mmCIF file of C-alpha atoms and ligand atoms in Angstrom:
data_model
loop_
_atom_site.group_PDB
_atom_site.id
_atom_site.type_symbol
_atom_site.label_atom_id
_atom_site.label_comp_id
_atom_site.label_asym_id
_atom_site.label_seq_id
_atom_site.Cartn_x
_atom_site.Cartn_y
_atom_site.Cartn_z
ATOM 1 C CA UNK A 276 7.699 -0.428 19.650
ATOM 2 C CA UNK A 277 5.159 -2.615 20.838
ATOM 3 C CA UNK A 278 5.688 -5.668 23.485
ATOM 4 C CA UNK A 279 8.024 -7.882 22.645
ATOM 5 C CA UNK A 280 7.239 -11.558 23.384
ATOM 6 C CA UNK A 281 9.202 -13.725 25.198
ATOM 7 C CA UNK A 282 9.869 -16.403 21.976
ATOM 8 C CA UNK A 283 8.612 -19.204 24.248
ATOM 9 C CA UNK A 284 4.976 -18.065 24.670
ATOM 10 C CA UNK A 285 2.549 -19.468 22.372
ATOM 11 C CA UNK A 286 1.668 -16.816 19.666
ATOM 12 C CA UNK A 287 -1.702 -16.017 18.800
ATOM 13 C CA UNK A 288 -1.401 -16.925 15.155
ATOM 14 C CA UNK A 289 1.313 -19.319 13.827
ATOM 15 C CA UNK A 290 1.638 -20.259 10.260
ATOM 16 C CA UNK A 291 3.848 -22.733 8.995
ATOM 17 C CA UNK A 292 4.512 -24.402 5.600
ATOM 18 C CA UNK A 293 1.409 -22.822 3.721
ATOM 19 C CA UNK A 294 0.526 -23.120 0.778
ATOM 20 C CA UNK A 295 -1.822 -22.190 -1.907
ATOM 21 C CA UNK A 296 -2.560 -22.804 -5.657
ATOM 22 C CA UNK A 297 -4.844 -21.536 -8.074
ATOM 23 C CA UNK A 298 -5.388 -24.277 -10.203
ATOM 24 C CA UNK A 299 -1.524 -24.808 -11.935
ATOM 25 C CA UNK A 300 -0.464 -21.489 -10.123
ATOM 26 C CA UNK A 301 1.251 -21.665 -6.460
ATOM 27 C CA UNK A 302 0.301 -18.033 -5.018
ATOM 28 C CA UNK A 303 1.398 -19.196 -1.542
ATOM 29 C CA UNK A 304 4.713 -21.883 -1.672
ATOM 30 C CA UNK A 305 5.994 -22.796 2.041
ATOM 31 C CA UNK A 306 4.769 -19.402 4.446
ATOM 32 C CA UNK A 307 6.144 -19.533 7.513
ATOM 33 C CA UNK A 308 5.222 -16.619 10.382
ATOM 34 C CA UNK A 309 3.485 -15.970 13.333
ATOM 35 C CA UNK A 310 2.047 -13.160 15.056
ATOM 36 C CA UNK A 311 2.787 -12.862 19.215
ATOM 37 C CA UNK A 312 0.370 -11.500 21.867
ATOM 38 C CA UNK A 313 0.603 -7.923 21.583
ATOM 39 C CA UNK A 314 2.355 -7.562 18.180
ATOM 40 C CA UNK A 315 1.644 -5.840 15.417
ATOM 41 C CA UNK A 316 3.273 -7.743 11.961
ATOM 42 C CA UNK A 317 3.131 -6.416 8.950
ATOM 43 C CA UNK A 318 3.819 -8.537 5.642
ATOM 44 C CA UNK A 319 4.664 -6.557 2.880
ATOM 45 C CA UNK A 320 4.915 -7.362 -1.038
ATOM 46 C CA UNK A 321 4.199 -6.039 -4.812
ATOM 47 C CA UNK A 322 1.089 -6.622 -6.539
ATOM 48 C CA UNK A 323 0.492 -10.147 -6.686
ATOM 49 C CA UNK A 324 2.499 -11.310 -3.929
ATOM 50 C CA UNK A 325 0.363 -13.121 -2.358
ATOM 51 C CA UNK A 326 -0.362 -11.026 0.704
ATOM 52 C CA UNK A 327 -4.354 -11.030 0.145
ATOM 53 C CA UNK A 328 -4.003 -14.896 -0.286
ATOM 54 C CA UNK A 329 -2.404 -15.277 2.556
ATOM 55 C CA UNK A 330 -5.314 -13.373 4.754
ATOM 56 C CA UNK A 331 -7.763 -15.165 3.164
ATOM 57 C CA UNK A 332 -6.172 -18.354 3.789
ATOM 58 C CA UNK A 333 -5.780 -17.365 7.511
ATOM 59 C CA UNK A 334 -9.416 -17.435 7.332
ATOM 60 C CA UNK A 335 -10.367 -20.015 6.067
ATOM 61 C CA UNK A 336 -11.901 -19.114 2.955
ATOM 62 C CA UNK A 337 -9.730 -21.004 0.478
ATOM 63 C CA UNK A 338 -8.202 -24.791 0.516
ATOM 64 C CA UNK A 339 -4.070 -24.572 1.396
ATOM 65 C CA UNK A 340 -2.024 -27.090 3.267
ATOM 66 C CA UNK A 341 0.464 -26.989 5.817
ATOM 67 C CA UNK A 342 -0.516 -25.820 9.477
ATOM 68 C CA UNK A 343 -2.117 -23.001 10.663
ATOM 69 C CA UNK A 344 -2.736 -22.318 14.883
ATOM 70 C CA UNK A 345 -4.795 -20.222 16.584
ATOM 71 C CA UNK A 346 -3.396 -19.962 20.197
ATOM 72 C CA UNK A 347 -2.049 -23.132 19.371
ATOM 73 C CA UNK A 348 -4.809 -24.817 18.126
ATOM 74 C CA UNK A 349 -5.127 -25.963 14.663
ATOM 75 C CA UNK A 350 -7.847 -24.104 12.180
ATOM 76 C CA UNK A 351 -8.023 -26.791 9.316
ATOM 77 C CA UNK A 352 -11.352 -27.699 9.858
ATOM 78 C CA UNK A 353 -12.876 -24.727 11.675
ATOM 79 C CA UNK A 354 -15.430 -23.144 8.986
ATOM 80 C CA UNK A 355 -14.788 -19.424 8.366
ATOM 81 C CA UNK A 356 -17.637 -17.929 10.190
ATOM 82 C CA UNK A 357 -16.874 -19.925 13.645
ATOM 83 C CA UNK A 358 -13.584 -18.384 13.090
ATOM 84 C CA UNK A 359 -14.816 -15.007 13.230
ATOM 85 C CA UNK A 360 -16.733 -15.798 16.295
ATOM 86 C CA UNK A 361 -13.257 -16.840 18.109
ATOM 87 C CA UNK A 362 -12.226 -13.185 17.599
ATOM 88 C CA UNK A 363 -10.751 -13.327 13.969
ATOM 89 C CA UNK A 364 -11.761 -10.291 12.703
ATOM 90 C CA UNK A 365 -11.098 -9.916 8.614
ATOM 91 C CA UNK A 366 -11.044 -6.659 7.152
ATOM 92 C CA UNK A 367 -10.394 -7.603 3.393
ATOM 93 C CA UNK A 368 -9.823 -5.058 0.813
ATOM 94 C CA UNK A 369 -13.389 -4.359 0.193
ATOM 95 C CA UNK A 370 -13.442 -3.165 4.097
ATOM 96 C CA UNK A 371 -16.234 -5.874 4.510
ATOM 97 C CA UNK A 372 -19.012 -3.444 5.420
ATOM 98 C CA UNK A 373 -22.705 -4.851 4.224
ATOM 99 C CA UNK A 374 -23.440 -1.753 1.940
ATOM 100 C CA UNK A 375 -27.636 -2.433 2.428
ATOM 101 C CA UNK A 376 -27.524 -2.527 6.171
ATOM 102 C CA UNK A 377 -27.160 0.611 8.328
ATOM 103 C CA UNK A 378 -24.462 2.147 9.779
ATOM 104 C CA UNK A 379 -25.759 1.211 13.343
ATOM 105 C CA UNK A 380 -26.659 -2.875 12.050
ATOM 106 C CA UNK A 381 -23.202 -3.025 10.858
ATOM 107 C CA UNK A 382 -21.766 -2.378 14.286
ATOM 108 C CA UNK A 383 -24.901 -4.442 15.640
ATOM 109 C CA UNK A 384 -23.554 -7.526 13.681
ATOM 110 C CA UNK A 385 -20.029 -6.720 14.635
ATOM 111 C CA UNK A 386 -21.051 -6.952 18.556
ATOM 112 C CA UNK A 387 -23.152 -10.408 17.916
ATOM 113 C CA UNK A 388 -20.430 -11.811 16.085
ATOM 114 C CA UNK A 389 -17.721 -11.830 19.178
ATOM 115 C CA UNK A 390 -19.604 -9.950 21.913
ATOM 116 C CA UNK A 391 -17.665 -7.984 24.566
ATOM 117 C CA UNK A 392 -17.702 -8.119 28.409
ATOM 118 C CA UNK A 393 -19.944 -4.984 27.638
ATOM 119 C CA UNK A 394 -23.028 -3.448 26.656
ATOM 120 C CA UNK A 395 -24.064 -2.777 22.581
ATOM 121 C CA UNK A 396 -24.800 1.026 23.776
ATOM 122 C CA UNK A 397 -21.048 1.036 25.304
ATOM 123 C CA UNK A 398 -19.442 -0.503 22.575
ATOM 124 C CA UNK A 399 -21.035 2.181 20.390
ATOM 125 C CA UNK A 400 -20.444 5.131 22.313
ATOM 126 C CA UNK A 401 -17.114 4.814 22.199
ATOM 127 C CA UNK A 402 -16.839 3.947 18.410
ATOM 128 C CA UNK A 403 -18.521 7.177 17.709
ATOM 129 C CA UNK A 404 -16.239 9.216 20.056
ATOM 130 C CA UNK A 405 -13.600 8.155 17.429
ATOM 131 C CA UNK A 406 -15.622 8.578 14.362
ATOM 132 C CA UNK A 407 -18.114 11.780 15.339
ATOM 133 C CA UNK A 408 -18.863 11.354 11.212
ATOM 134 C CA UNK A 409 -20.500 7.840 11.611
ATOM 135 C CA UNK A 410 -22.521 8.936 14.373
ATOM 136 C CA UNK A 411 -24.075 11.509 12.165
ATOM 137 C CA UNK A 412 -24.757 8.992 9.707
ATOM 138 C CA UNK A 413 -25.791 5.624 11.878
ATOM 139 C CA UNK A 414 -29.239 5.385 10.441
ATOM 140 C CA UNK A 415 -28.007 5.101 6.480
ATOM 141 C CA UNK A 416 -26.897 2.491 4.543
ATOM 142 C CA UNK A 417 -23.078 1.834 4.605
ATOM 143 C CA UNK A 418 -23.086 1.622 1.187
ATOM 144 C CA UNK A 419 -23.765 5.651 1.280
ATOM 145 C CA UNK A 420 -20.834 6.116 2.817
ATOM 146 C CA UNK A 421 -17.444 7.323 1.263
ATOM 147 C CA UNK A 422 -15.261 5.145 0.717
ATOM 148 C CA UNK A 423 -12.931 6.801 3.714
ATOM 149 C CA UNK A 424 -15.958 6.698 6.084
ATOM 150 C CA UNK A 425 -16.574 2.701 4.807
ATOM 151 C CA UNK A 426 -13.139 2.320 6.104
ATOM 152 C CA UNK A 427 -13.557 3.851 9.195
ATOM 153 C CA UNK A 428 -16.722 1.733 9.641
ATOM 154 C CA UNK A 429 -14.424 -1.307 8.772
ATOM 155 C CA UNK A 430 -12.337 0.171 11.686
ATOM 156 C CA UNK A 431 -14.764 0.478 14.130
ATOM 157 C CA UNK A 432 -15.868 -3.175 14.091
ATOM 158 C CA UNK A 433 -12.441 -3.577 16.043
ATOM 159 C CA UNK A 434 -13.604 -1.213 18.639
ATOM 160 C CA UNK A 435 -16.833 -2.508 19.282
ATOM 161 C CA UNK A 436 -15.835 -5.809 19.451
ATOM 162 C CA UNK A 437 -11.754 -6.088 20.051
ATOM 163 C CA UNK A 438 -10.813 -9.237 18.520
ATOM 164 C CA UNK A 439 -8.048 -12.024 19.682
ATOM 165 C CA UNK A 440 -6.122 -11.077 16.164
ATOM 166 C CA UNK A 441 -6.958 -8.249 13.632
ATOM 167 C CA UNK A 442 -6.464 -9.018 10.019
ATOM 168 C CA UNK A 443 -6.328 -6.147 8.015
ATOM 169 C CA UNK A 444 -5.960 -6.132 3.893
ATOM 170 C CA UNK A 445 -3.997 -3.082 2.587
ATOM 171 C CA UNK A 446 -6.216 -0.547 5.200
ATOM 172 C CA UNK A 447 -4.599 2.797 3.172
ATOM 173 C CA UNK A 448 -5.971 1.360 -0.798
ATOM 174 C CA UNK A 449 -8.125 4.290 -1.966
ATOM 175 C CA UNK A 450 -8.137 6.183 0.671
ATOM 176 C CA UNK A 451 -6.431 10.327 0.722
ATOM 177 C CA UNK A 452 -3.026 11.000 2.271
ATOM 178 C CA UNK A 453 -5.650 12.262 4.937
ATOM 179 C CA UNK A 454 -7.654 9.331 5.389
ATOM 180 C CA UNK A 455 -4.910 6.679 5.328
ATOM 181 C CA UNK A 456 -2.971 8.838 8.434
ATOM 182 C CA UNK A 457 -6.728 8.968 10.340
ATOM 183 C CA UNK A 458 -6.682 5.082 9.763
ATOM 184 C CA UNK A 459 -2.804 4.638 10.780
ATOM 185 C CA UNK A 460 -3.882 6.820 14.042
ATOM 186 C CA UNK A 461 -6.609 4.282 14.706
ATOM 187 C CA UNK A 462 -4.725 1.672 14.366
ATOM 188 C CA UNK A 463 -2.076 2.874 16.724
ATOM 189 C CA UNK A 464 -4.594 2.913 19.054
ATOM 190 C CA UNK A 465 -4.997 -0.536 18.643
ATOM 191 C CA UNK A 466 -1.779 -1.412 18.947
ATOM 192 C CA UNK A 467 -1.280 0.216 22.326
ATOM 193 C CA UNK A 468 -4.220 -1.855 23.533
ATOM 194 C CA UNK A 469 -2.326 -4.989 22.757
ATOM 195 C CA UNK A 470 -4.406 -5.535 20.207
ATOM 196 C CA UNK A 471 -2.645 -8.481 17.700
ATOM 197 C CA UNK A 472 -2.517 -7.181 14.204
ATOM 198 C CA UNK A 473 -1.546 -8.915 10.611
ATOM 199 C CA UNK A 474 -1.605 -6.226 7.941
ATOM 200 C CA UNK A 475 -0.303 -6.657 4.771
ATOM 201 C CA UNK A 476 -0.067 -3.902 2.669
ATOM 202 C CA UNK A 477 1.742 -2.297 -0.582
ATOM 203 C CA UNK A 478 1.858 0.809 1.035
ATOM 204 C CA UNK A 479 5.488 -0.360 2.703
ATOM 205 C CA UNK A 480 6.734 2.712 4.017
ATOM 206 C CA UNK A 481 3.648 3.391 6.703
ATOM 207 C CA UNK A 482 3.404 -0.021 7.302
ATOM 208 C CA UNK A 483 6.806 -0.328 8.494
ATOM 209 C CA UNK A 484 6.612 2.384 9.929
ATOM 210 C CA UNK A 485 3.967 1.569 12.123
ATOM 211 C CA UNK A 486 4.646 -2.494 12.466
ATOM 212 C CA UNK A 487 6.845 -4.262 15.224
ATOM 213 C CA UNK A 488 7.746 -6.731 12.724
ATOM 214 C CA UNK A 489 8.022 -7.775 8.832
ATOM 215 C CA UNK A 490 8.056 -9.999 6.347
ATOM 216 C CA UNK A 491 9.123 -9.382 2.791
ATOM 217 C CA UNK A 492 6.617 -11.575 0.098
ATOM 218 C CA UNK A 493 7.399 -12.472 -3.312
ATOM 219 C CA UNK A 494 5.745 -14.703 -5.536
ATOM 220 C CA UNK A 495 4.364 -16.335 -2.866
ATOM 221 C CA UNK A 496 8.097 -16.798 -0.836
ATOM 222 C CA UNK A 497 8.975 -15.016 2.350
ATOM 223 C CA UNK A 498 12.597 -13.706 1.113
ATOM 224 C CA UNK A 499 13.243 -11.353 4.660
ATOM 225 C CA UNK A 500 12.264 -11.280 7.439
ATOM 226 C CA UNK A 501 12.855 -8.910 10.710
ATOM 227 C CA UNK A 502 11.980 -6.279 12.923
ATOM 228 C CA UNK A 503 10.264 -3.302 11.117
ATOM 229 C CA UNK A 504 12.795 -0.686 11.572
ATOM 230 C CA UNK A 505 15.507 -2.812 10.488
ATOM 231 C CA UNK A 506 13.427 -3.667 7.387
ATOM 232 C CA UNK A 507 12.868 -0.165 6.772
ATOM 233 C CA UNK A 508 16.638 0.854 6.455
ATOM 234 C CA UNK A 509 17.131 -1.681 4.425
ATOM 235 C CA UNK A 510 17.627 0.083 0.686
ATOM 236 C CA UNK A 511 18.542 -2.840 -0.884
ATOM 237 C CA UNK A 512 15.564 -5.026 0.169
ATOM 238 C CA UNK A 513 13.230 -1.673 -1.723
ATOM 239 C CA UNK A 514 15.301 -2.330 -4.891
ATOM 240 C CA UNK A 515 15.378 -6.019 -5.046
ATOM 241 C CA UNK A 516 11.675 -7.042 -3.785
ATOM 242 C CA UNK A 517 9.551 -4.490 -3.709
ATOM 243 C CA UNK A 518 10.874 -2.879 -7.168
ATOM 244 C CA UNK A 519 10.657 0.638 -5.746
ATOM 245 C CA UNK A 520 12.870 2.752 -3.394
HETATM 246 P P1 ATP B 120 -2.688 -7.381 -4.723
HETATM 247 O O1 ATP B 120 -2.062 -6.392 -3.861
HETATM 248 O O2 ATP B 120 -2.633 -7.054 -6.184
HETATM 249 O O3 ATP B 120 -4.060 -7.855 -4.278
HETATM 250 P P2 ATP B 120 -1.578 -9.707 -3.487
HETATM 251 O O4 ATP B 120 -0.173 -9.690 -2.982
HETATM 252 O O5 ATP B 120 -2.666 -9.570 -2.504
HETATM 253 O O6 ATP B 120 -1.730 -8.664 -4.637
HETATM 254 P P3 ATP B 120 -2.939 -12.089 -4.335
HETATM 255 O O7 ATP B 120 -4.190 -11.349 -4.654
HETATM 256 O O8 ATP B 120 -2.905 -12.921 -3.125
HETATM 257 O O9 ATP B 120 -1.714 -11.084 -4.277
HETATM 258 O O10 ATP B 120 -2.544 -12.966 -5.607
HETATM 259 C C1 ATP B 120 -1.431 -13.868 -5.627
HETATM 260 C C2 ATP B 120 -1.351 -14.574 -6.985
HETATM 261 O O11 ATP B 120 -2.484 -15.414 -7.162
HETATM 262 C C3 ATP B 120 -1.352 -13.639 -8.176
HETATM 263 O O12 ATP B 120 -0.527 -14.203 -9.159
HETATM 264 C C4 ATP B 120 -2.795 -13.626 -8.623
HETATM 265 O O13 ATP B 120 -2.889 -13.345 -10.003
HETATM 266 C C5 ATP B 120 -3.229 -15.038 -8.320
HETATM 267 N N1 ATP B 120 -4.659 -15.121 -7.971
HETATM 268 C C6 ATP B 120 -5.285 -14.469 -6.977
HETATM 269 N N2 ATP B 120 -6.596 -14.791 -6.907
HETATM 270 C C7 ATP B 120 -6.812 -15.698 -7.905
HETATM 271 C C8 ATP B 120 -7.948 -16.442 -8.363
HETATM 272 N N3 ATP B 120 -9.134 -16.315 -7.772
HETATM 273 N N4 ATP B 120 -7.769 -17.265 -9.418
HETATM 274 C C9 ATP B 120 -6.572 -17.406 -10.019
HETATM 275 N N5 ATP B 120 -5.454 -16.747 -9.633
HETATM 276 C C10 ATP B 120 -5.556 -15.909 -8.592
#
């Protein structure tokens, strides 16, 4: 269990009343959450929920209305690449990596973009500690790597650069039974930094596994909400929203 909040402070993300439409289709209608200093939320949902929406909404990279705070300041207007140099860091599906630049220019861009109390060479050190395998291969282009390492390149943007809030879309997609409990034991790591994490992910059982908190999507409604472990004994819940046990 990470922190817990007192319910008073102001939490680093708060999102209230959102929504989104494609054209005649309302993917988000009336998202309420929030995400405390030190927590790690997870929101959870079939295919088509809404969950990658939602993310992508956080940043800024799709009209919604309603209100959406950033230690308490609103984001309506703030473009999406000022965003990510207040410490959002968005790790979308994709993992984000910029498959023509190197290993070492990705982390390079990940420093500039939020830089740290200290030094590039630091930073790096320590990412490759973690990852030995993308220390052997800092001089190629990311888009050599396996889709596993691209991950853990994804990953490592968060170490070299620990944002105010990490934003992470479905982090185990893809990836081996091996790979997604190497990325789980990352992210742990995070976590007992302090670090603030929103995941959302279709993968429910690790996620709630390895969240503080959840909330249940459906077609575009949060229907539950609660603390993780409570979520995850909750059999009925499995059958009703997520369509699986
Ligand atoms: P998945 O896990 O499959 O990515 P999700 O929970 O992330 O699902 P979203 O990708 O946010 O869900 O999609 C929510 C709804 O919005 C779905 O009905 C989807 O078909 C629709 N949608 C998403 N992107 C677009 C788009 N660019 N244009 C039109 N409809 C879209």
């Amino acid at each position: 269990m990470g922190r817990m909040a007192p319910m008073t402070e102001t939490p680093v993300l708060a999102v209230d009343d959102l929504h989104v439409s494609y054209g005649p289709i309302g993917a988000l209608r009336g998202c309420t959450l929030e995400v405390r200093a030190g927590e790690t939320v997870v929101v959870v949902g079939a295919n088509g929920a809404g969950k990658t929406t939602l993310l992508r909404a956080v940043c800024n990279m799709l009209p919604w209305t309603g209100a959406i705070r950033l230690d308490g300041a609103p984001t309506g207007r703030v473009p999406t690449h000022r965003l990510a140099r207040q410490g959002v860091l968005h790790l979308p599906e994709n993992r984000g990596v910029l498959t023509t630049q190197s290993v070492l220019e990705n982390l390079q861009l990940a420093f500039d973009m939020y830089p740290p109390a200290r030094s590039f060479a630091d930073a790096v050190e320590e990412a490759f500690t973690h990852f030995p395998r993308l220390k052997e291969r800092q001089q190629q282009p990311a888009g050599n790597l396996s889709g596993g390492e691209q991950q853990m390149l994804a990953l490592a943007r968060a170490i070299i650069s620990p944002p105010k809030i990490l934003l992470l879309d479905e982090p185990s997609l893809g990836l081996s039974p091996r790979m997604v409990r190497e990325a789980y034991r990352v992210l742990g790591g995070f976590k007992a930094r302090g670090m603030a994490i929103l995941l959302v992910e279709q993968n429910v059982h690790a996620a709630l596994r390895f969240a503080d908190r959840g909330y249940v999507l459906r077609q575009g409604v949060i229907v539950r909400q609660g603390e993780a472990d409570m979520l995850a004994r909750d059999t009925e819940l499995f059958n009703q929203y997520l369509g699986f046990t």
